[in-house]
Amino acid sequence: MPCFRCGARQTDPVRGASPWKRGVQADHQVLICPDCQAAHDWAADLDRCAGCGSAALVCRLGEVECRECGHTRDAVRDESPGLVRSGAPGGLSEEVAAALNRVLKRGPVA
Ligand SMILES: [Zn+2]
Ligand SMILES: [Zn+2]
């Protein structure tokens, strides 16, 4: 994957960790070369974590995860309408119905 700013190709790291940084731009994983990291605004075009504002994000499996604080969010373009649940998960409405039943049963005392 080339650098998202200048298009430079990543060279194999001699040893240890790559000096290239990873980030997310418009929900796509991108790489930033060491040269572009020297620019003061290299992270200006990247997505930021909603939790801590860090640009050190990783995009995978439809999720964007912050490597600083672990905050995750769904990648927007992978959002599925099937995830929207319909109806309340019981509880309150059942309680209300039970209360109504008690009132109705207690109502007309024969
Ligand atoms: Zn670059
Ligand atoms: Zn964060």
Short mmCIF file of N, CA, C and O and ligand atoms in Angstrom, two decimals:
data_model
loop_
_atom_site.label_atom_id
_atom_site.label_comp_id
_atom_site.label_asym_id
_atom_site.label_seq_id
_atom_site.Cartn_x
_atom_site.Cartn_y
_atom_site.Cartn_z
N MET A 1 0.85 -1.19 0.00
CA MET A 1 0.00 0.00 0.00
C MET A 1 0.90 1.25 0.00
O MET A 1 1.78 1.37 0.84
N PRO A 2 0.67 2.16 -0.94
CA PRO A 2 1.51 3.37 -0.98
C PRO A 2 1.08 4.40 0.06
O PRO A 2 -0.02 4.32 0.60
N CYS A 3 1.95 5.37 0.29
CA CYS A 3 1.64 6.46 1.21
C CYS A 3 0.42 7.24 0.68
O CYS A 3 0.34 7.54 -0.51
N PHE A 4 -0.52 7.57 1.57
CA PHE A 4 -1.75 8.22 1.11
C PHE A 4 -1.53 9.68 0.73
O PHE A 4 -2.35 10.27 0.05
N ARG A 5 -0.39 10.25 1.15
CA ARG A 5 -0.14 11.66 0.84
C ARG A 5 0.69 11.81 -0.43
O ARG A 5 0.39 12.61 -1.30
N CYS A 6 1.80 11.07 -0.50
CA CYS A 6 2.72 11.29 -1.62
C CYS A 6 2.80 10.10 -2.56
O CYS A 6 3.41 10.19 -3.63
N GLY A 7 2.18 8.97 -2.19
CA GLY A 7 2.17 7.82 -3.07
C GLY A 7 3.45 7.00 -3.06
O GLY A 7 3.59 6.09 -3.87
N ALA A 8 4.34 7.29 -2.13
CA ALA A 8 5.59 6.53 -2.06
C ALA A 8 5.31 5.08 -1.69
O ALA A 8 4.37 4.79 -0.95
N ARG A 9 6.10 4.19 -2.23
CA ARG A 9 5.92 2.77 -1.94
C ARG A 9 6.69 2.40 -0.68
O ARG A 9 7.80 2.87 -0.46
N GLN A 10 6.06 1.53 0.11
CA GLN A 10 6.70 1.08 1.34
C GLN A 10 7.82 0.11 1.01
O GLN A 10 7.64 -0.83 0.25
N THR A 11 8.99 0.37 1.59
CA THR A 11 10.10 -0.55 1.42
C THR A 11 10.14 -1.49 2.61
O THR A 11 9.66 -1.15 3.70
N ASP A 12 10.69 -2.66 2.41
CA ASP A 12 10.74 -3.61 3.51
C ASP A 12 11.60 -3.06 4.63
O ASP A 12 12.74 -2.64 4.40
N PRO A 13 11.08 -3.08 5.86
CA PRO A 13 11.88 -2.61 6.98
C PRO A 13 13.09 -3.53 7.19
O PRO A 13 12.99 -4.74 7.02
N VAL A 14 14.22 -2.93 7.50
CA VAL A 14 15.43 -3.72 7.69
C VAL A 14 15.23 -4.69 8.85
O VAL A 14 15.48 -5.87 8.76
N ARG A 15 14.79 -4.14 9.96
CA ARG A 15 14.44 -5.00 11.10
C ARG A 15 13.55 -4.23 12.04
O ARG A 15 13.54 -3.00 12.00
N GLY A 16 12.81 -4.95 12.84
CA GLY A 16 11.93 -4.30 13.81
C GLY A 16 10.71 -3.71 13.16
O GLY A 16 10.32 -4.05 12.05
N ALA A 17 10.11 -2.77 13.86
CA ALA A 17 8.85 -2.19 13.42
C ALA A 17 9.08 -1.26 12.24
O ALA A 17 10.10 -0.60 12.13
N SER A 18 8.10 -1.22 11.35
CA SER A 18 8.16 -0.32 10.23
C SER A 18 7.99 1.12 10.70
O SER A 18 7.21 1.40 11.59
N PRO A 19 8.76 2.04 10.12
CA PRO A 19 8.60 3.46 10.48
C PRO A 19 7.31 4.05 9.90
O PRO A 19 6.96 5.18 10.23
N TRP A 20 6.65 3.32 9.04
CA TRP A 20 5.39 3.81 8.47
C TRP A 20 4.29 3.76 9.51
O TRP A 20 4.20 2.81 10.28
N LYS A 21 3.48 4.78 9.51
CA LYS A 21 2.35 4.79 10.43
C LYS A 21 1.08 4.38 9.70
O LYS A 21 0.94 4.60 8.50
N ARG A 22 0.16 3.81 10.47
CA ARG A 22 -1.14 3.46 9.90
C ARG A 22 -2.19 4.45 10.38
O ARG A 22 -2.11 4.96 11.50
N GLY A 23 -3.12 4.72 9.53
CA GLY A 23 -4.22 5.60 9.90
C GLY A 23 -5.45 5.23 9.10
O GLY A 23 -5.44 4.28 8.31
N VAL A 24 -6.53 5.96 9.32
CA VAL A 24 -7.77 5.70 8.61
C VAL A 24 -8.24 7.00 7.98
O VAL A 24 -8.27 8.05 8.63
N GLN A 25 -8.56 6.93 6.70
CA GLN A 25 -9.09 8.08 5.98
C GLN A 25 -10.39 7.66 5.32
O GLN A 25 -10.40 6.73 4.52
N ALA A 26 -11.49 8.34 5.67
CA ALA A 26 -12.81 8.01 5.11
C ALA A 26 -13.08 6.51 5.24
O ALA A 26 -13.54 5.87 4.31
N ASP A 27 -12.78 5.96 6.41
CA ASP A 27 -13.05 4.55 6.72
C ASP A 27 -12.22 3.59 5.89
O ASP A 27 -12.57 2.43 5.73
N HIS A 28 -11.12 4.08 5.34
CA HIS A 28 -10.20 3.19 4.64
C HIS A 28 -8.84 3.24 5.34
O HIS A 28 -8.36 4.30 5.71
N GLN A 29 -8.24 2.04 5.48
CA GLN A 29 -6.91 1.97 6.06
C GLN A 29 -5.91 2.60 5.11
O GLN A 29 -5.90 2.33 3.91
N VAL A 30 -5.06 3.49 5.64
CA VAL A 30 -4.03 4.12 4.82
C VAL A 30 -2.70 4.04 5.56
O VAL A 30 -2.65 3.78 6.76
N LEU A 31 -1.62 4.27 4.82
CA LEU A 31 -0.29 4.29 5.40
C LEU A 31 0.34 5.66 5.18
O LEU A 31 0.06 6.33 4.18
N ILE A 32 1.18 6.07 6.11
CA ILE A 32 1.86 7.35 6.00
C ILE A 32 3.36 7.08 6.06
O ILE A 32 3.85 6.45 6.99
N CYS A 33 4.09 7.54 5.04
CA CYS A 33 5.52 7.26 4.97
C CYS A 33 6.27 8.16 5.96
O CYS A 33 5.75 9.18 6.41
N PRO A 34 7.49 7.77 6.32
CA PRO A 34 8.27 8.56 7.28
C PRO A 34 8.47 10.01 6.83
O PRO A 34 8.48 10.92 7.66
N ASP A 35 8.63 10.23 5.52
CA ASP A 35 8.81 11.60 5.03
C ASP A 35 7.59 12.46 5.33
O ASP A 35 7.71 13.60 5.78
N CYS A 36 6.41 11.91 5.07
CA CYS A 36 5.19 12.68 5.29
C CYS A 36 4.90 12.85 6.78
O CYS A 36 4.25 13.81 7.18
N GLN A 37 5.38 11.94 7.60
CA GLN A 37 5.21 12.10 9.05
C GLN A 37 5.96 13.31 9.56
O GLN A 37 5.65 13.86 10.61
N ALA A 38 6.98 13.75 8.81
CA ALA A 38 7.75 14.92 9.22
C ALA A 38 6.96 16.20 8.98
O ALA A 38 7.26 17.23 9.58
N ALA A 39 5.97 16.13 8.10
CA ALA A 39 5.13 17.31 7.88
C ALA A 39 4.23 17.52 9.09
O ALA A 39 3.69 16.56 9.63
N HIS A 40 4.07 18.78 9.48
CA HIS A 40 3.38 19.03 10.73
C HIS A 40 1.90 18.68 10.65
O HIS A 40 1.27 18.41 11.66
N ASP A 41 1.34 18.66 9.46
CA ASP A 41 -0.10 18.43 9.33
C ASP A 41 -0.41 17.09 8.71
O ASP A 41 -1.45 16.91 8.09
N TRP A 42 0.48 16.12 8.91
CA TRP A 42 0.29 14.84 8.22
C TRP A 42 -1.01 14.15 8.64
O TRP A 42 -1.58 13.40 7.86
N ALA A 43 -1.48 14.42 9.85
CA ALA A 43 -2.69 13.75 10.33
C ALA A 43 -3.96 14.55 10.05
O ALA A 43 -5.05 14.12 10.38
N ALA A 44 -3.80 15.73 9.41
CA ALA A 44 -4.95 16.61 9.22
C ALA A 44 -6.02 15.98 8.34
O ALA A 44 -7.20 16.28 8.50
N ASP A 45 -5.60 15.12 7.41
CA ASP A 45 -6.56 14.53 6.49
C ASP A 45 -7.11 13.20 6.98
O ASP A 45 -7.91 12.57 6.30
N LEU A 46 -6.65 12.77 8.14
CA LEU A 46 -7.06 11.45 8.63
C LEU A 46 -8.28 11.55 9.54
O LEU A 46 -8.55 12.59 10.14
N ASP A 47 -9.01 10.44 9.64
CA ASP A 47 -10.10 10.35 10.60
C ASP A 47 -9.52 10.36 12.01
O ASP A 47 -8.42 9.86 12.24
N ARG A 48 -10.28 10.92 12.93
CA ARG A 48 -9.84 10.97 14.32
C ARG A 48 -10.77 10.14 15.20
O ARG A 48 -11.94 9.98 14.91
N CYS A 49 -10.18 9.66 16.30
CA CYS A 49 -10.96 8.92 17.28
C CYS A 49 -11.97 9.86 17.94
O CYS A 49 -11.62 10.97 18.34
N ALA A 50 -13.21 9.39 18.06
CA ALA A 50 -14.25 10.20 18.70
C ALA A 50 -14.02 10.27 20.20
O ALA A 50 -14.55 11.14 20.88
N GLY A 51 -13.25 9.33 20.72
CA GLY A 51 -13.04 9.30 22.16
C GLY A 51 -11.90 10.17 22.62
O GLY A 51 -12.03 10.95 23.57
N CYS A 52 -10.73 10.06 21.95
CA CYS A 52 -9.55 10.76 22.44
C CYS A 52 -8.94 11.68 21.39
O CYS A 52 -7.99 12.40 21.69
N GLY A 53 -9.47 11.67 20.15
CA GLY A 53 -8.95 12.57 19.13
C GLY A 53 -7.70 12.08 18.44
O GLY A 53 -7.15 12.76 17.58
N SER A 54 -7.24 10.89 18.78
CA SER A 54 -6.03 10.37 18.17
C SER A 54 -6.28 9.97 16.71
O SER A 54 -7.37 9.57 16.34
N ALA A 55 -5.24 10.10 15.89
CA ALA A 55 -5.32 9.68 14.50
C ALA A 55 -4.78 8.26 14.32
O ALA A 55 -4.74 7.76 13.21
N ALA A 56 -4.37 7.64 15.40
CA ALA A 56 -3.81 6.28 15.33
C ALA A 56 -4.94 5.27 15.30
O ALA A 56 -5.21 4.57 16.26
N LEU A 57 -5.62 5.21 14.15
CA LEU A 57 -6.78 4.33 14.02
C LEU A 57 -6.44 3.15 13.11
O LEU A 57 -5.60 3.26 12.23
N VAL A 58 -7.13 2.04 13.33
CA VAL A 58 -6.98 0.87 12.49
C VAL A 58 -8.36 0.47 12.00
O VAL A 58 -9.30 0.38 12.78
N CYS A 59 -8.48 0.25 10.68
CA CYS A 59 -9.76 -0.14 10.09
C CYS A 59 -9.71 -1.62 9.75
O CYS A 59 -8.83 -2.06 9.03
N ARG A 60 -10.65 -2.38 10.30
CA ARG A 60 -10.69 -3.80 9.97
C ARG A 60 -12.09 -4.34 10.22
O ARG A 60 -12.76 -3.95 11.16
N LEU A 61 -12.51 -5.23 9.34
CA LEU A 61 -13.78 -5.93 9.48
C LEU A 61 -14.94 -4.99 9.73
O LEU A 61 -15.81 -5.24 10.55
N GLY A 62 -14.94 -3.86 9.00
CA GLY A 62 -16.06 -2.94 9.12
C GLY A 62 -16.06 -2.12 10.39
O GLY A 62 -17.03 -1.46 10.72
N GLU A 63 -14.94 -2.18 11.14
CA GLU A 63 -14.83 -1.40 12.37
C GLU A 63 -13.58 -0.55 12.32
O GLU A 63 -12.58 -0.93 11.73
N VAL A 64 -13.66 0.63 12.93
CA VAL A 64 -12.50 1.48 13.08
C VAL A 64 -12.14 1.49 14.56
O VAL A 64 -12.95 1.89 15.40
N GLU A 65 -10.92 1.03 14.87
CA GLU A 65 -10.51 0.94 16.26
C GLU A 65 -9.37 1.90 16.55
O GLU A 65 -8.43 2.02 15.76
N CYS A 66 -9.47 2.58 17.69
CA CYS A 66 -8.41 3.48 18.12
C CYS A 66 -7.33 2.69 18.84
O CYS A 66 -7.62 1.91 19.74
N ARG A 67 -6.09 2.88 18.44
CA ARG A 67 -4.99 2.16 19.08
C ARG A 67 -4.54 2.84 20.35
O ARG A 67 -3.74 2.30 21.11
N GLU A 68 -5.03 4.04 20.58
CA GLU A 68 -4.66 4.76 21.81
C GLU A 68 -5.57 4.38 22.97
O GLU A 68 -5.12 4.05 24.05
N CYS A 69 -6.88 4.46 22.74
CA CYS A 69 -7.82 4.25 23.85
C CYS A 69 -8.73 3.04 23.64
O CYS A 69 -9.49 2.69 24.53
N GLY A 70 -8.66 2.41 22.46
CA GLY A 70 -9.46 1.22 22.23
C GLY A 70 -10.88 1.50 21.80
O GLY A 70 -11.66 0.58 21.61
N HIS A 71 -11.23 2.77 21.63
CA HIS A 71 -12.57 3.12 21.19
C HIS A 71 -12.82 2.55 19.79
O HIS A 71 -11.97 2.65 18.92
N THR A 72 -13.98 1.92 19.59
CA THR A 72 -14.30 1.39 18.27
C THR A 72 -15.61 1.98 17.79
O THR A 72 -16.48 2.34 18.56
N ARG A 73 -15.71 2.08 16.48
CA ARG A 73 -16.97 2.50 15.87
C ARG A 73 -17.12 1.73 14.57
O ARG A 73 -16.15 1.20 14.02
N ASP A 74 -18.36 1.65 14.09
CA ASP A 74 -18.58 0.98 12.81
C ASP A 74 -18.07 1.87 11.69
O ASP A 74 -18.23 3.09 11.73
N ALA A 75 -17.45 1.25 10.69
CA ALA A 75 -17.08 1.99 9.51
C ALA A 75 -18.36 2.37 8.77
O ALA A 75 -19.23 1.53 8.55
N VAL A 76 -18.48 3.62 8.41
CA VAL A 76 -19.76 4.14 7.91
C VAL A 76 -20.23 3.39 6.68
O VAL A 76 -21.39 3.02 6.55
N ARG A 77 -19.30 3.12 5.76
CA ARG A 77 -19.75 2.54 4.49
C ARG A 77 -20.15 1.09 4.63
O ARG A 77 -20.75 0.52 3.74
N ASP A 78 -19.82 0.46 5.76
CA ASP A 78 -20.20 -0.93 5.96
C ASP A 78 -21.45 -1.05 6.83
O ASP A 78 -21.86 -2.14 7.18
N GLU A 79 -22.04 0.08 7.16
CA GLU A 79 -23.21 0.06 8.03
C GLU A 79 -24.35 -0.66 7.34
O GLU A 79 -24.66 -0.41 6.18
N SER A 80 -24.98 -1.57 8.07
CA SER A 80 -26.07 -2.35 7.49
C SER A 80 -27.39 -1.97 8.13
O SER A 80 -27.49 -1.89 9.34
N PRO A 81 -28.42 -1.74 7.32
CA PRO A 81 -29.73 -1.40 7.89
C PRO A 81 -30.31 -2.58 8.65
O PRO A 81 -31.22 -2.41 9.45
N GLY A 82 -29.80 -3.78 8.42
CA GLY A 82 -30.31 -4.95 9.13
C GLY A 82 -29.98 -4.94 10.60
O GLY A 82 -30.54 -5.71 11.37
N LEU A 83 -29.05 -4.06 11.00
CA LEU A 83 -28.66 -4.02 12.40
C LEU A 83 -29.69 -3.29 13.25
O LEU A 83 -29.69 -3.41 14.46
N VAL A 84 -30.55 -2.52 12.61
CA VAL A 84 -31.55 -1.75 13.37
C VAL A 84 -32.62 -2.70 13.89
O VAL A 84 -33.29 -3.37 13.12
N ARG A 85 -32.75 -2.73 15.18
CA ARG A 85 -33.76 -3.61 15.77
C ARG A 85 -35.08 -2.87 15.91
O ARG A 85 -35.11 -1.68 16.18
N SER A 86 -36.16 -3.61 15.72
CA SER A 86 -37.48 -3.00 15.87
C SER A 86 -38.12 -3.49 17.16
O SER A 86 -37.99 -4.65 17.53
N GLY A 87 -38.81 -2.58 17.82
CA GLY A 87 -39.51 -2.96 19.04
C GLY A 87 -38.63 -2.86 20.27
O GLY A 87 -37.42 -3.01 20.20
N ALA A 88 -39.23 -2.62 21.39
CA ALA A 88 -38.50 -2.53 22.65
C ALA A 88 -38.28 -3.93 23.20
O ALA A 88 -39.11 -4.81 22.99
N PRO A 89 -37.17 -4.14 23.88
CA PRO A 89 -36.86 -5.48 24.40
C PRO A 89 -37.61 -5.79 25.68
O PRO A 89 -37.03 -6.06 26.71
N GLY A 90 -38.93 -5.78 25.65
CA GLY A 90 -39.74 -6.15 26.81
C GLY A 90 -39.46 -5.26 28.00
O GLY A 90 -38.94 -4.17 27.86
N GLY A 91 -39.79 -5.74 29.19
CA GLY A 91 -39.45 -4.99 30.39
C GLY A 91 -40.50 -3.97 30.73
O GLY A 91 -41.52 -4.30 31.32
N LEU A 92 -40.26 -2.73 30.35
CA LEU A 92 -41.12 -1.63 30.78
C LEU A 92 -42.55 -1.84 30.28
O LEU A 92 -43.50 -1.74 31.05
N SER A 93 -42.71 -2.16 28.98
CA SER A 93 -44.06 -2.28 28.44
C SER A 93 -44.79 -3.45 29.09
O SER A 93 -45.99 -3.39 29.34
N GLU A 94 -44.05 -4.53 29.40
CA GLU A 94 -44.67 -5.67 30.08
C GLU A 94 -45.14 -5.26 31.47
O GLU A 94 -46.20 -5.64 31.93
N GLU A 95 -44.31 -4.46 32.13
CA GLU A 95 -44.64 -4.00 33.47
C GLU A 95 -45.92 -3.18 33.43
O GLU A 95 -46.81 -3.33 34.27
N VAL A 96 -46.00 -2.29 32.45
CA VAL A 96 -47.18 -1.44 32.31
C VAL A 96 -48.42 -2.28 32.05
O VAL A 96 -49.48 -2.07 32.63
N ALA A 97 -48.28 -3.29 31.19
CA ALA A 97 -49.41 -4.16 30.88
C ALA A 97 -49.87 -4.91 32.12
O ALA A 97 -51.08 -5.04 32.37
N ALA A 98 -48.93 -5.39 32.92
CA ALA A 98 -49.28 -6.11 34.14
C ALA A 98 -50.01 -5.20 35.11
O ALA A 98 -51.00 -5.60 35.73
N ALA A 99 -49.56 -3.95 35.21
CA ALA A 99 -50.20 -2.99 36.10
C ALA A 99 -51.62 -2.72 35.63
O ALA A 99 -52.55 -2.65 36.44
N LEU A 100 -51.78 -2.59 34.33
CA LEU A 100 -53.11 -2.34 33.77
C LEU A 100 -54.03 -3.52 34.08
O LEU A 100 -55.20 -3.35 34.46
N ASN A 101 -53.50 -4.74 33.94
CA ASN A 101 -54.30 -5.93 34.22
C ASN A 101 -54.77 -5.94 35.67
O ASN A 101 -55.92 -6.25 35.97
N ARG A 102 -53.85 -5.58 36.59
CA ARG A 102 -54.21 -5.57 38.01
C ARG A 102 -55.34 -4.57 38.25
O ARG A 102 -56.31 -4.86 38.96
N VAL A 103 -55.21 -3.40 37.64
CA VAL A 103 -56.23 -2.37 37.82
C VAL A 103 -57.57 -2.84 37.28
O VAL A 103 -58.61 -2.69 37.91
N LEU A 104 -57.52 -3.45 36.08
CA LEU A 104 -58.78 -3.89 35.45
C LEU A 104 -59.44 -5.00 36.27
O LEU A 104 -60.66 -5.03 36.42
N LYS A 105 -58.61 -5.92 36.79
CA LYS A 105 -59.19 -7.03 37.57
C LYS A 105 -59.80 -6.52 38.86
O LYS A 105 -60.80 -7.03 39.36
N ARG A 106 -59.15 -5.47 39.42
CA ARG A 106 -59.60 -4.96 40.69
C ARG A 106 -60.85 -4.09 40.51
O ARG A 106 -61.57 -3.80 41.46
N GLY A 107 -61.05 -3.65 39.24
CA GLY A 107 -62.07 -2.66 38.91
C GLY A 107 -63.43 -2.94 39.51
O GLY A 107 -63.68 -2.66 40.70
N PRO A 108 -64.33 -3.48 38.73
CA PRO A 108 -65.73 -3.65 39.21
C PRO A 108 -65.82 -4.78 40.23
O PRO A 108 -65.72 -5.95 39.87
N VAL A 109 -65.97 -4.43 41.47
CA VAL A 109 -66.05 -5.45 42.51
C VAL A 109 -67.49 -5.98 42.57
O VAL A 109 -68.41 -5.24 42.87
N ALA A 110 -67.63 -7.27 42.26
CA ALA A 110 -68.98 -7.82 42.23
C ALA A 110 -69.50 -8.19 43.61
O ALA A 110 -68.74 -8.60 44.43
ZN ZN B 1 4.41 10.12 1.94
ZN ZN B 2 -9.05 7.02 21.03
#
